[in-house]
Short mmCIF file of N, CA and C and ligand atoms in Angstrom, two decimals:
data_model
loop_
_atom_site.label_atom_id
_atom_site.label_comp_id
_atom_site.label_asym_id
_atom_site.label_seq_id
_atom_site.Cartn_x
_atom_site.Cartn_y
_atom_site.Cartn_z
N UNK A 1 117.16 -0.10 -234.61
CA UNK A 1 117.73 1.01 -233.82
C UNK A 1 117.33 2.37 -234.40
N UNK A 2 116.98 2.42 -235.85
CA UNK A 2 116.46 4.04 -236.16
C UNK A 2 114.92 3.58 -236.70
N UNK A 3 114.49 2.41 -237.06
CA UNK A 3 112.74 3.02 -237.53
C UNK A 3 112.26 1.92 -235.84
N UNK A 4 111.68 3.70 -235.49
CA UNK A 4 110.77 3.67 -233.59
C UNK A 4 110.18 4.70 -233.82
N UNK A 5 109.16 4.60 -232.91
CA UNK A 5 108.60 5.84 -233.15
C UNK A 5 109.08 6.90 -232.10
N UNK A 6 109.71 6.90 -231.13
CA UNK A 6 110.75 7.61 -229.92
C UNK A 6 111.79 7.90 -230.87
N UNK A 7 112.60 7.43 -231.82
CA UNK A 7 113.70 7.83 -232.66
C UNK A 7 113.32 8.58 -233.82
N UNK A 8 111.98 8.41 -234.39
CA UNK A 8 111.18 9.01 -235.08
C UNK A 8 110.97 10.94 -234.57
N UNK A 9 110.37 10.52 -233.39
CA UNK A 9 110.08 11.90 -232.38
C UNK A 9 111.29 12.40 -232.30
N UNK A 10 112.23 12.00 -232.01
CA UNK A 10 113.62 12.35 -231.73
C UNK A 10 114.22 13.35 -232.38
N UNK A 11 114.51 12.28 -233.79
CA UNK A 11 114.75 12.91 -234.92
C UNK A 11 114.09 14.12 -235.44
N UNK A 12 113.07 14.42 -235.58
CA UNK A 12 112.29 14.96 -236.20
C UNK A 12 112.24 16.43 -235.75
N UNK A 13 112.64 16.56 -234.15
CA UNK A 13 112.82 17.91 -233.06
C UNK A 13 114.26 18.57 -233.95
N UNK A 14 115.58 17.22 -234.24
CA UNK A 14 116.54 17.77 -234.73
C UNK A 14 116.66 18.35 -236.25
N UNK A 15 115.82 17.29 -237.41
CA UNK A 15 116.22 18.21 -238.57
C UNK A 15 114.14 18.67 -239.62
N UNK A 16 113.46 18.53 -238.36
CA UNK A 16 112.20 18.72 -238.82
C UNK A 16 111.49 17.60 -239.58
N UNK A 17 110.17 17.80 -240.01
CA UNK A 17 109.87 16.78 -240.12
C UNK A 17 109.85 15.98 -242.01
N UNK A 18 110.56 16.85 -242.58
CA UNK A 18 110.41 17.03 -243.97
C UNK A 18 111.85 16.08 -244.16
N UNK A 19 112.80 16.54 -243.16
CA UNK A 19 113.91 15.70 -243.39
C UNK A 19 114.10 14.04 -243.23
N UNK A 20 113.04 13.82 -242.07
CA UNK A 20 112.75 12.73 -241.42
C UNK A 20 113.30 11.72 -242.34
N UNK A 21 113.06 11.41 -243.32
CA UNK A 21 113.51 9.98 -244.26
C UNK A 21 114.73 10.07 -244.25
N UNK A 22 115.00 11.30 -244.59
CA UNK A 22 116.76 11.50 -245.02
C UNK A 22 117.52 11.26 -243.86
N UNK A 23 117.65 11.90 -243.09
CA UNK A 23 117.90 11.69 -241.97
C UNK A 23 118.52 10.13 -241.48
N UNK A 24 117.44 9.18 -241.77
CA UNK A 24 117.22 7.90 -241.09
C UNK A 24 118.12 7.00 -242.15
N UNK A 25 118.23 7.31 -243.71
CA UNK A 25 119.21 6.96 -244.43
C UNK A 25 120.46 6.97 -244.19
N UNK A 26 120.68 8.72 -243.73
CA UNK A 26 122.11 9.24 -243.83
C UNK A 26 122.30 8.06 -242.28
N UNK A 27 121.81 8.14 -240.97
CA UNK A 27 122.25 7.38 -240.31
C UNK A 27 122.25 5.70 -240.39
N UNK A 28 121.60 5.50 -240.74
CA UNK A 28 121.68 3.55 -241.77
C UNK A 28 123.39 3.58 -242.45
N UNK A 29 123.73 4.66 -243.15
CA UNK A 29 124.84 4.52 -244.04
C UNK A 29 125.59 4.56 -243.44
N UNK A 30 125.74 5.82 -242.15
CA UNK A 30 126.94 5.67 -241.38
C UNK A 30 126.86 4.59 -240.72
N UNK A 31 125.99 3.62 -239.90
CA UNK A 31 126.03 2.94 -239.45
C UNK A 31 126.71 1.58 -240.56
N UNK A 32 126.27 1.59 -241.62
CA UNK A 32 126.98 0.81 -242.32
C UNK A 32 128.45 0.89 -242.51
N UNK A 33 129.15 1.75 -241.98
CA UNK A 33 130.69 2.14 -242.58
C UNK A 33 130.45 2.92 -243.92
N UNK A 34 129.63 3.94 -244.45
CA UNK A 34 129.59 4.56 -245.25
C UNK A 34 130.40 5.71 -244.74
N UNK A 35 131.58 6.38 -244.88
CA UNK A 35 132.08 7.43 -244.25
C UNK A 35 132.15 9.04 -244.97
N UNK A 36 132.03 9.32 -246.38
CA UNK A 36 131.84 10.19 -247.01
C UNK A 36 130.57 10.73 -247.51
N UNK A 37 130.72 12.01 -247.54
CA UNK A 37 129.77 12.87 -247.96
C UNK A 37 129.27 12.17 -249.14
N UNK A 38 130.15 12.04 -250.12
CA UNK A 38 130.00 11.95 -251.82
C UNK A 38 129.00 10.10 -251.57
N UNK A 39 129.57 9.61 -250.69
CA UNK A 39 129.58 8.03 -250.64
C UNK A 39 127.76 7.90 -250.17
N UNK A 40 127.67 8.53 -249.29
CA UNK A 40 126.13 8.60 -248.56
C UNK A 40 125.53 9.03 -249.85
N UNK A 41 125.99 10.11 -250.61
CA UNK A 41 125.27 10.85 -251.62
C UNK A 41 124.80 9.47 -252.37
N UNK A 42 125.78 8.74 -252.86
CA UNK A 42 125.40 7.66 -253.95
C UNK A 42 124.85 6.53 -253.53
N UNK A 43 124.86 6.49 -252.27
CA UNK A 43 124.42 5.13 -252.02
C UNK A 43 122.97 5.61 -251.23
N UNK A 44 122.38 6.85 -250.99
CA UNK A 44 121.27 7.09 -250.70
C UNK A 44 120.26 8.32 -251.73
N UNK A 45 121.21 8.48 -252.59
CA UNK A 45 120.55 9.52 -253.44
C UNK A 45 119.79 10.52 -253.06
N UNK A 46 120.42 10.96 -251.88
CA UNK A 46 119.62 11.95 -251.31
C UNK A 46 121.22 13.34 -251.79
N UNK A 47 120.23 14.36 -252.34
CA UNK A 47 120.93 15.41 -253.11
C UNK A 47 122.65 15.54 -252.24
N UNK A 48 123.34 15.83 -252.82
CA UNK A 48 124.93 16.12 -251.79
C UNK A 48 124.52 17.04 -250.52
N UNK A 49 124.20 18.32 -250.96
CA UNK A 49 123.38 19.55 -250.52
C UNK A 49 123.20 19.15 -248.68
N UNK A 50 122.10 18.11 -249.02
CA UNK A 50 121.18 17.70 -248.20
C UNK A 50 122.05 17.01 -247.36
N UNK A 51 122.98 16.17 -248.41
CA UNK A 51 123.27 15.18 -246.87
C UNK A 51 124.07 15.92 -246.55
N UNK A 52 124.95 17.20 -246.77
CA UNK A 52 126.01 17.82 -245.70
C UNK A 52 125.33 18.77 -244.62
N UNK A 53 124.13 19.49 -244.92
CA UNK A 53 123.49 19.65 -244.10
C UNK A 53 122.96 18.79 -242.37
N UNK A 54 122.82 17.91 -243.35
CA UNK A 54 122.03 16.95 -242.18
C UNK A 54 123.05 16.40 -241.73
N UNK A 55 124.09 16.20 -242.22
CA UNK A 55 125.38 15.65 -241.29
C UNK A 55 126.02 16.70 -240.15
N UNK A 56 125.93 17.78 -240.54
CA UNK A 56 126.06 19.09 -239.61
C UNK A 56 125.38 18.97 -238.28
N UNK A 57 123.84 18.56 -238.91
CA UNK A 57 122.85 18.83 -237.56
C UNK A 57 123.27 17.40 -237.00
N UNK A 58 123.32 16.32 -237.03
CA UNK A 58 123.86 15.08 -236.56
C UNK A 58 125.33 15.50 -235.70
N UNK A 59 125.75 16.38 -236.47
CA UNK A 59 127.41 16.94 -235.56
C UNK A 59 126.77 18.04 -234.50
N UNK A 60 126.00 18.66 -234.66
CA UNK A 60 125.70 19.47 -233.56
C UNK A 60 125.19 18.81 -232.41
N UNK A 61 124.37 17.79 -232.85
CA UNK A 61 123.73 16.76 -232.03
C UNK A 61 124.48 16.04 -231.36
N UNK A 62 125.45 15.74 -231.66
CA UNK A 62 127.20 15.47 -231.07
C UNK A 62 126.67 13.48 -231.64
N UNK A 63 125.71 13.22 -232.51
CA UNK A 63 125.55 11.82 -232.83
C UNK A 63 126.22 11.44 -234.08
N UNK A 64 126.91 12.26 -234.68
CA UNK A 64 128.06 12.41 -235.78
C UNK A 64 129.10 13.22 -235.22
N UNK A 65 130.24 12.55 -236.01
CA UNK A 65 131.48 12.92 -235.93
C UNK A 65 132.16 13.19 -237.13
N UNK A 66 133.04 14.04 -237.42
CA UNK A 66 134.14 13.65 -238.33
C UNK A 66 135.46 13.69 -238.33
N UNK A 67 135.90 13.68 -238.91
CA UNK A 67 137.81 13.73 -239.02
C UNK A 67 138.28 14.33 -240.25
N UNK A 68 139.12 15.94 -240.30
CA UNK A 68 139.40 16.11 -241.48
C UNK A 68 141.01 15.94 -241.77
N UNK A 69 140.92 15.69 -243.25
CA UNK A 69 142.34 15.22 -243.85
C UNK A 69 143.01 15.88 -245.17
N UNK A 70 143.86 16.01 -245.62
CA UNK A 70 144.43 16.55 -246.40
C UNK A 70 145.28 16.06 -247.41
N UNK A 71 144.23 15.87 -248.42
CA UNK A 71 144.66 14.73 -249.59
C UNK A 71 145.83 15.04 -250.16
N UNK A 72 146.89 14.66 -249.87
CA UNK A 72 148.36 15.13 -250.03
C UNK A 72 148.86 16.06 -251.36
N UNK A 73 147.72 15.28 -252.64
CA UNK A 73 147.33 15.93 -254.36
C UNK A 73 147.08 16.57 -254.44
N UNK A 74 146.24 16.82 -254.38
CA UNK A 74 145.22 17.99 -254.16
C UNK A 74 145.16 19.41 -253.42
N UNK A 75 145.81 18.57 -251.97
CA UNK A 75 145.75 19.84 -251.31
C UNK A 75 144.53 19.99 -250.05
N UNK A 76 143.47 19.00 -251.14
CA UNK A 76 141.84 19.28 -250.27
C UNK A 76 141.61 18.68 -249.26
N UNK A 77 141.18 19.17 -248.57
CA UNK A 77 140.60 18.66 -247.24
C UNK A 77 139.59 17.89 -247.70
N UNK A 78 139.48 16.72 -246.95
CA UNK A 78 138.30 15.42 -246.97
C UNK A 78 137.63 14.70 -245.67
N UNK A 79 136.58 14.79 -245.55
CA UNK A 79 135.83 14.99 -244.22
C UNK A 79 135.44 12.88 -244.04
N UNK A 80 136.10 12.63 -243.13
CA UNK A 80 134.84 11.23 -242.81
C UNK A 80 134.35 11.35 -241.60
N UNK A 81 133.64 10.60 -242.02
CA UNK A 81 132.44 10.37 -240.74
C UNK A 81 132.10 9.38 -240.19
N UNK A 82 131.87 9.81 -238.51
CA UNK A 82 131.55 8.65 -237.90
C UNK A 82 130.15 8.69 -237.08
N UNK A 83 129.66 7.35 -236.98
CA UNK A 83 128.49 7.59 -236.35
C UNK A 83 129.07 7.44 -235.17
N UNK A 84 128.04 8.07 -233.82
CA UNK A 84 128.51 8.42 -232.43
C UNK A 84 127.23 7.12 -231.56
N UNK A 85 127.55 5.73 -231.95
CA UNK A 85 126.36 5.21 -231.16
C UNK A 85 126.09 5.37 -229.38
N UNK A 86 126.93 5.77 -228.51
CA UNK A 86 126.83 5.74 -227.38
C UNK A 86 126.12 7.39 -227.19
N UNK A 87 126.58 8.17 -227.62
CA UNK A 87 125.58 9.21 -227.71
C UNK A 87 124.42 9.57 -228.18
N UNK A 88 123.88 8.68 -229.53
CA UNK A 88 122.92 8.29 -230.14
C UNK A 88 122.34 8.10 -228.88
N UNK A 89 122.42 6.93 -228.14
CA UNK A 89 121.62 6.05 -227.19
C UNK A 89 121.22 6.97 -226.11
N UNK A 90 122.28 7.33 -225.89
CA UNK A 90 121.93 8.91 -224.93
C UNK A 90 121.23 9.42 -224.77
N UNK A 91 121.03 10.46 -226.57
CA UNK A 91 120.32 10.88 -226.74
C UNK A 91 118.51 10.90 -226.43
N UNK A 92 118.46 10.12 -227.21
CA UNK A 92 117.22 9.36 -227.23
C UNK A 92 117.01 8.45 -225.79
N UNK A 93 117.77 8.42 -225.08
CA UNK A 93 116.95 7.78 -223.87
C UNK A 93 116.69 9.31 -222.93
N UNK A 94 117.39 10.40 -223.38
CA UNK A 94 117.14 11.40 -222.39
C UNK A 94 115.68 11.96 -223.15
N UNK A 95 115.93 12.05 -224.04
CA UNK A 95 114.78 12.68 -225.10
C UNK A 95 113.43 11.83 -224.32
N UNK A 96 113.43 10.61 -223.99
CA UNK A 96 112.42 9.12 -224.05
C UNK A 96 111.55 9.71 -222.31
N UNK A 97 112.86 9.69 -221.26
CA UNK A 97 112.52 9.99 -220.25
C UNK A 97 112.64 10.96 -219.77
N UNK A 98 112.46 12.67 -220.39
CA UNK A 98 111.75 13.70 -220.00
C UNK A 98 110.43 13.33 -221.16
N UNK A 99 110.16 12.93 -221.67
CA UNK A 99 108.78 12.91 -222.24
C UNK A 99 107.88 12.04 -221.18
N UNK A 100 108.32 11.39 -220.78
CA UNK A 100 107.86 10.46 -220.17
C UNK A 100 107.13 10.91 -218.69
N UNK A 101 108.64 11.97 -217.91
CA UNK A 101 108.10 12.59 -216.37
C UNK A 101 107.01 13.51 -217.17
N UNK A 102 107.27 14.40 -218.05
CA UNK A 102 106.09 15.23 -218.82
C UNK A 102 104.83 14.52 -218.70
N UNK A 103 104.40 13.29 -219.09
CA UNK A 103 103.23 12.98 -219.16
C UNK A 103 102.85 11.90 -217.88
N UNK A 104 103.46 11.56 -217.14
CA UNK A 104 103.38 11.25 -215.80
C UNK A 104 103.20 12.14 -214.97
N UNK A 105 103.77 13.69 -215.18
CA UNK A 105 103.66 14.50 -214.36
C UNK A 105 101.85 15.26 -214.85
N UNK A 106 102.37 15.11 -215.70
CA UNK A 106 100.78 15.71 -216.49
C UNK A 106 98.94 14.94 -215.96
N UNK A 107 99.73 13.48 -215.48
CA UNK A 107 99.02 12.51 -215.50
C UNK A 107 98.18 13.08 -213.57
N UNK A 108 99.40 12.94 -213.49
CA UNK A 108 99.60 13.07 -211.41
C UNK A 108 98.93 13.97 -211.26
N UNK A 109 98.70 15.47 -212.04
CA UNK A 109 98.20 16.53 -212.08
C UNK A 109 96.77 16.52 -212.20
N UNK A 110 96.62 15.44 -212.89
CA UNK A 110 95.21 15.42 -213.10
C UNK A 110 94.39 14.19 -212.62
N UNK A 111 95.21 13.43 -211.74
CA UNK A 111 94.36 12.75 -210.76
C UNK A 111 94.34 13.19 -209.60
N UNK A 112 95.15 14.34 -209.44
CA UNK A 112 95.27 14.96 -208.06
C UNK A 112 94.92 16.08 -208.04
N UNK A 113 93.92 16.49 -208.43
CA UNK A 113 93.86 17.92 -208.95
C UNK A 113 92.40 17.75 -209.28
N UNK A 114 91.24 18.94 -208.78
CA UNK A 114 89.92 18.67 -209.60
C UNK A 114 89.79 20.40 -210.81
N UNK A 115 89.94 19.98 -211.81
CA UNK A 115 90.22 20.93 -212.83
C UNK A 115 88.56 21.57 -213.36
N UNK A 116 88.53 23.02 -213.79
CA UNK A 116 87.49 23.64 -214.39
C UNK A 116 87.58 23.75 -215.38
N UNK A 117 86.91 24.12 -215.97
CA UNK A 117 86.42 24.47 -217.56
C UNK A 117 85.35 25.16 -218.30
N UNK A 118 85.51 26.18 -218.70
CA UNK A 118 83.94 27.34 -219.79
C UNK A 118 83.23 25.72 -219.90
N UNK A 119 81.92 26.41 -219.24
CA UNK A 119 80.65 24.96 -219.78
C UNK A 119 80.27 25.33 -221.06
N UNK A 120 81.03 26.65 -221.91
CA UNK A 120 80.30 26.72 -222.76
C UNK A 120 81.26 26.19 -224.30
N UNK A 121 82.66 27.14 -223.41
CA UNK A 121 83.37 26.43 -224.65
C UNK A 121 84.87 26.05 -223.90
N UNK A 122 84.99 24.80 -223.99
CA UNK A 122 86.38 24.25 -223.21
C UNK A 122 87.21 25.14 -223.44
N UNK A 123 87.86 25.75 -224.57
CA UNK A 123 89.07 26.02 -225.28
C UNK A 123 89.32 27.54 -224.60
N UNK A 124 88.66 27.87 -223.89
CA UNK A 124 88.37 29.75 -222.93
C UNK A 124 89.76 29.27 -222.27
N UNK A 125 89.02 28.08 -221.35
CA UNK A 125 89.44 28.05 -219.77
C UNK A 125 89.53 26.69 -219.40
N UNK A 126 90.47 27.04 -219.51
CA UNK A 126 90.76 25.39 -218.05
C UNK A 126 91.93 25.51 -216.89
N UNK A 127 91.25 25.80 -215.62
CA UNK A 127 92.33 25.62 -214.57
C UNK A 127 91.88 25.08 -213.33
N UNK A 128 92.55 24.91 -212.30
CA UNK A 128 92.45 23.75 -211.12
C UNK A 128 92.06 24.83 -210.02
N UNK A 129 91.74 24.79 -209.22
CA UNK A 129 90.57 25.17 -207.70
C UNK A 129 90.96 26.61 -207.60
N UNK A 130 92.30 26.49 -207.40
CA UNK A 130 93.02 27.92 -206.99
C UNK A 130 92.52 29.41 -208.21
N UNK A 131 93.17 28.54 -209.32
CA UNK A 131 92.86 29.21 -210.76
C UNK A 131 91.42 29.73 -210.61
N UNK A 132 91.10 28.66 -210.73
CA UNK A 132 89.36 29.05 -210.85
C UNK A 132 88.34 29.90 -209.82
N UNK A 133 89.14 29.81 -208.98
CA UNK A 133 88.23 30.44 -207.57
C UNK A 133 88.80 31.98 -207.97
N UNK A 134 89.90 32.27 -208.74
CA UNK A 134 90.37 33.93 -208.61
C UNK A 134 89.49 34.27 -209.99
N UNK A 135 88.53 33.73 -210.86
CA UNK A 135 87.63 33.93 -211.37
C UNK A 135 86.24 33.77 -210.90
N UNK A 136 86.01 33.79 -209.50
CA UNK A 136 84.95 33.28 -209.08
C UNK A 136 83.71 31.85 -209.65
N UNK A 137 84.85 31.05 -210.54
CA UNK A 137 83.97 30.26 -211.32
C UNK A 137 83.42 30.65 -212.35
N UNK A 138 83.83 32.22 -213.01
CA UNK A 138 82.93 32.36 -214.26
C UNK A 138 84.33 32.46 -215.12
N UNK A 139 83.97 32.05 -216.17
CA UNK A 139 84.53 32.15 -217.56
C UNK A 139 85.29 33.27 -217.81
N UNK A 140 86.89 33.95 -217.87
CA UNK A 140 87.24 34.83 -218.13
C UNK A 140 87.24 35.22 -219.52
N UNK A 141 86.62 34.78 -220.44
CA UNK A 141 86.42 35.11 -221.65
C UNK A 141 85.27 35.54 -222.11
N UNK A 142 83.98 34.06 -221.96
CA UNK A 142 82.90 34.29 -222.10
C UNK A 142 81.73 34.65 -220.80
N UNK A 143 82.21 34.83 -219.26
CA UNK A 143 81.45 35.07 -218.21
C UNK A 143 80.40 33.86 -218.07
N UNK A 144 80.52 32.81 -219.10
CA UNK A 144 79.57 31.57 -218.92
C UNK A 144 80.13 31.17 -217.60
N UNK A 145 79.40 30.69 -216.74
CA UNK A 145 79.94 29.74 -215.55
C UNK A 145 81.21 28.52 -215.98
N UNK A 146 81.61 28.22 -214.96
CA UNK A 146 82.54 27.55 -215.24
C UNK A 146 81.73 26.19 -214.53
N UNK A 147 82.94 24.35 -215.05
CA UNK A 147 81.80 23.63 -214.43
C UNK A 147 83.48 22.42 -214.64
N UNK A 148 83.36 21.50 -213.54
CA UNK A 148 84.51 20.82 -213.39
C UNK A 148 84.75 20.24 -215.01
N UNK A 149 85.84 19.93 -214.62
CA UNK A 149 86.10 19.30 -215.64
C UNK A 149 86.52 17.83 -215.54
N UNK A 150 85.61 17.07 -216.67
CA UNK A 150 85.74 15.37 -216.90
C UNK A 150 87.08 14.92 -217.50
N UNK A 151 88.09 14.80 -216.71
CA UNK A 151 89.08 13.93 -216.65
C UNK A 151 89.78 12.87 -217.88
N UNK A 152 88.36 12.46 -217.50
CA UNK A 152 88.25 10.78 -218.20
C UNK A 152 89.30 10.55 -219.22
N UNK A 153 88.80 11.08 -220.17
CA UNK A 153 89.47 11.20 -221.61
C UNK A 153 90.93 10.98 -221.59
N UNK A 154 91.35 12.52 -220.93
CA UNK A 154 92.70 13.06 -221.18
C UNK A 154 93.61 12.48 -220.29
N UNK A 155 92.97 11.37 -219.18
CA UNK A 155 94.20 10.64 -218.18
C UNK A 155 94.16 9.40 -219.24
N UNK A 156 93.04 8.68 -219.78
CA UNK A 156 93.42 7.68 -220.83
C UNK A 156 94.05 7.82 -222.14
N UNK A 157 93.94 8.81 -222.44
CA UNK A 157 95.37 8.89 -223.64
C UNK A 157 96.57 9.32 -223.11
N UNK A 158 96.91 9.58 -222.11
CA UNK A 158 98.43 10.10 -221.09
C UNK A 158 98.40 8.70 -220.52
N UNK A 159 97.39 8.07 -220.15
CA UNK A 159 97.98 6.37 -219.88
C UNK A 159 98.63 5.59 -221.60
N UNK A 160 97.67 5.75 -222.52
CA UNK A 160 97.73 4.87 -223.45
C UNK A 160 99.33 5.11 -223.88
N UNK A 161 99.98 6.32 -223.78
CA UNK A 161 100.81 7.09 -224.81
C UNK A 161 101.94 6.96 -223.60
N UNK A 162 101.93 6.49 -222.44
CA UNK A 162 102.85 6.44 -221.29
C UNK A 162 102.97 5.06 -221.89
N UNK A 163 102.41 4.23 -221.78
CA UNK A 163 102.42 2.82 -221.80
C UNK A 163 103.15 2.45 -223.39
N UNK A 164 102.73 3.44 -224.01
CA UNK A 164 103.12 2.44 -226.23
C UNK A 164 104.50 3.11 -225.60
N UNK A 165 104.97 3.99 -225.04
CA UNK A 165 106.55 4.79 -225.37
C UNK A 165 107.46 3.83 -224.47
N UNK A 166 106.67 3.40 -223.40
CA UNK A 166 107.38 2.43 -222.75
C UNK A 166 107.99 1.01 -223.33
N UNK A 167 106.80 0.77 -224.57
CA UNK A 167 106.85 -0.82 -224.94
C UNK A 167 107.83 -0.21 -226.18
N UNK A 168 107.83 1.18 -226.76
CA UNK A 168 108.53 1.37 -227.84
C UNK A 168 110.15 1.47 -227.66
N UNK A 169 110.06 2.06 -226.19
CA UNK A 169 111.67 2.04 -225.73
C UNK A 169 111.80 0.64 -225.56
N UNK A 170 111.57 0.04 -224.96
CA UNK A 170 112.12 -1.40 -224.38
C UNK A 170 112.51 -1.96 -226.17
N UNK A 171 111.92 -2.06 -227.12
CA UNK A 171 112.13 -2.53 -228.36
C UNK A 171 113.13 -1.90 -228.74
N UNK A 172 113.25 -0.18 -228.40
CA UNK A 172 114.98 0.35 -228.89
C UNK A 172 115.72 0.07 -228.09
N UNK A 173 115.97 -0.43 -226.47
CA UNK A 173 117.04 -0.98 -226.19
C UNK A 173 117.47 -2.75 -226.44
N UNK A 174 116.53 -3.29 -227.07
CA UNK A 174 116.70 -4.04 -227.59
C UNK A 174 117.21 -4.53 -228.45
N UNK A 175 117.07 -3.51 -229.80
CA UNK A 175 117.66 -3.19 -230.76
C UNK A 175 119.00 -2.53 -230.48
N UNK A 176 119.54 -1.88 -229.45
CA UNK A 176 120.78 -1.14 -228.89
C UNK A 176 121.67 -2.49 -229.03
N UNK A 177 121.30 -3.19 -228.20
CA UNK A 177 122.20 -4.70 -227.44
C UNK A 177 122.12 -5.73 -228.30
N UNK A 178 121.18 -5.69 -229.75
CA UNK A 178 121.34 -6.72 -230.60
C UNK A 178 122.97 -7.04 -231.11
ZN1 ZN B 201 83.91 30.76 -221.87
#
């Protein structure tokens, strides 16, 4: 349920990509019934610092929870935590399927669509009939002509990358219902 590469992507939008390991710990622990700050600290050795941070962004994310209490001794307030799995799932399936119309839509665009491009250097210009005709076909950068553009490529990696996210979700709802 957390090592995918869709939960991977997921994650990574919420605490960047440096956090990524930590992250995937701190949620393993809560998922274990680990409920404290101090407790995650020791049983993942990831600095205190860090994991209250990242438990924050998990609470903003609304995929953590906590509950505070007031250690009757002390006086101190003491935070536990819960993991939020139905929002987790949420999450990440909303995250899964706008990526998904994104590159379906991206896809549709470019089988339905005959696109231009600088013959001299792709990276100027690239736009579809309308675009290109209010440049008369020349290059708004370099005035090189412009010359369609070959497809090929960029609908087979928007197929390949439609298709692995598909087989990668079906494996996280799999893992959901285990
Ligand atoms: Zn150009």
């Amino acid at each position: 349920m957390i090592n995918n590469p869709i939960v991977n992507d997921f994650l990574e939008q919420i605490v960047g990509a440096d956090d990524l390991k930590n992250i995937k710990a701190i949620i393993q622990a809560l998922i274990d019934g680990i409920d404290t700050d101090e407790a995650i600290h020791e049983k993942t050795e990831i600095k205190l610092n860090t994991v209250r941070k990242l438990l924050y962004k998990l609470h903003d994310a609304s995929i953590a929870n906590y509950k505070r209490n007031k250690d009757p001794e002390t006086q101190w307030f003491t935070y536990t935590w819960r993991f939020e799995k139905e929002e987790y799932v949420e999450e990440i399936t909303k995250f899964y399927e706008h990526r998904l119309n994104e590159r379906q839509s991206a896809l549709d665009n470019l089988e339905n669509n005959l696109y231009f491009v600088c013959c001299m250097e792709p990276e100027h210009f690239k736009g579809d009939y309308t675009e290109s005709s209010e440049f008369e076909f020349y290059c708004p950068v370099c005035d090189y002509e412009l010359e369609p553009y070959d497809a090929k490529k960029e609908k087979s990696l928007l197929k390949r990358r439609i298709t692995i996210d598909k087989k990668n979700f079906k494996k996280f709802e799999e893992a959901v219902n285990e």
